[in-house]
């Protein structure tokens, strides 16, 4: 016979303070998402799940969070119409039912994602890695109605070249060339050759809210992030590929701020049909090669505000 044990979570706390987020982190699951006419995607996502806690309740029913995750993961495994942000939204809906006292529920997940690409010159196929991110937040009003907002995102490693250092190298070389060349010939050289600079390994991140009746492809976000830096990176590069990658990157030097602005402009143009209140976050962190610190830039905005800044109708 089952023993009836006390439920201390429902007790009144000695200090009546409301808590914003209480829950679990690091819940790992094996997830297989079926795709129409394509092989399934196998993911090993990590989930964080939180609810708010009223000031008259001692604790949350913690086991209900991983329980909700497990139940939803099992039910969507064979559904080819479900994407990872919708998966998170379903978990939020399930958690809202299990935590009837909660006004706010949040679930986030991240997972490694393998995609195929070709090296720039030899066209060797190589498996590349990105991080997919998804998030959903549910809000319950005083009448018990629940509204859920979901987001999809990606984090990708690329390469950036410092414009400032490159310009200083160019100016130094120009002065050296003028010692034995005339100005016209020197200018031809400057317009022809590629100048050195220091490089960074850049980590770009995009997160965009997805309305319930529309879709944002994670692969498109990966392409936007990569193209916003000086150059993509590639796991397999033969000598001609290495040369092309370095040369192309140095023809497109960008600051960390440029990367964020590039991502935002591309998002505004590609997804201009999304609602104006769509939330967007773009973030770039460059791991410096000649400094001990990193460079960082970020923008959080709505699509409407972004389009107004860029004068996009």
mmCIF file of C-alpha atoms in Angstrom, residues 17 54 149:
data_model
loop_
_atom_site.group_PDB
_atom_site.id
_atom_site.type_symbol
_atom_site.label_atom_id
_atom_site.label_comp_id
_atom_site.label_asym_id
_atom_site.label_seq_id
_atom_site.Cartn_x
_atom_site.Cartn_y
_atom_site.Cartn_z
ATOM 1 C CA UNK A 17 8.220 36.747 -0.212
ATOM 2 C CA UNK A 54 3.574 33.051 -4.653
ATOM 3 C CA UNK A 149 5.295 33.279 -26.477
#
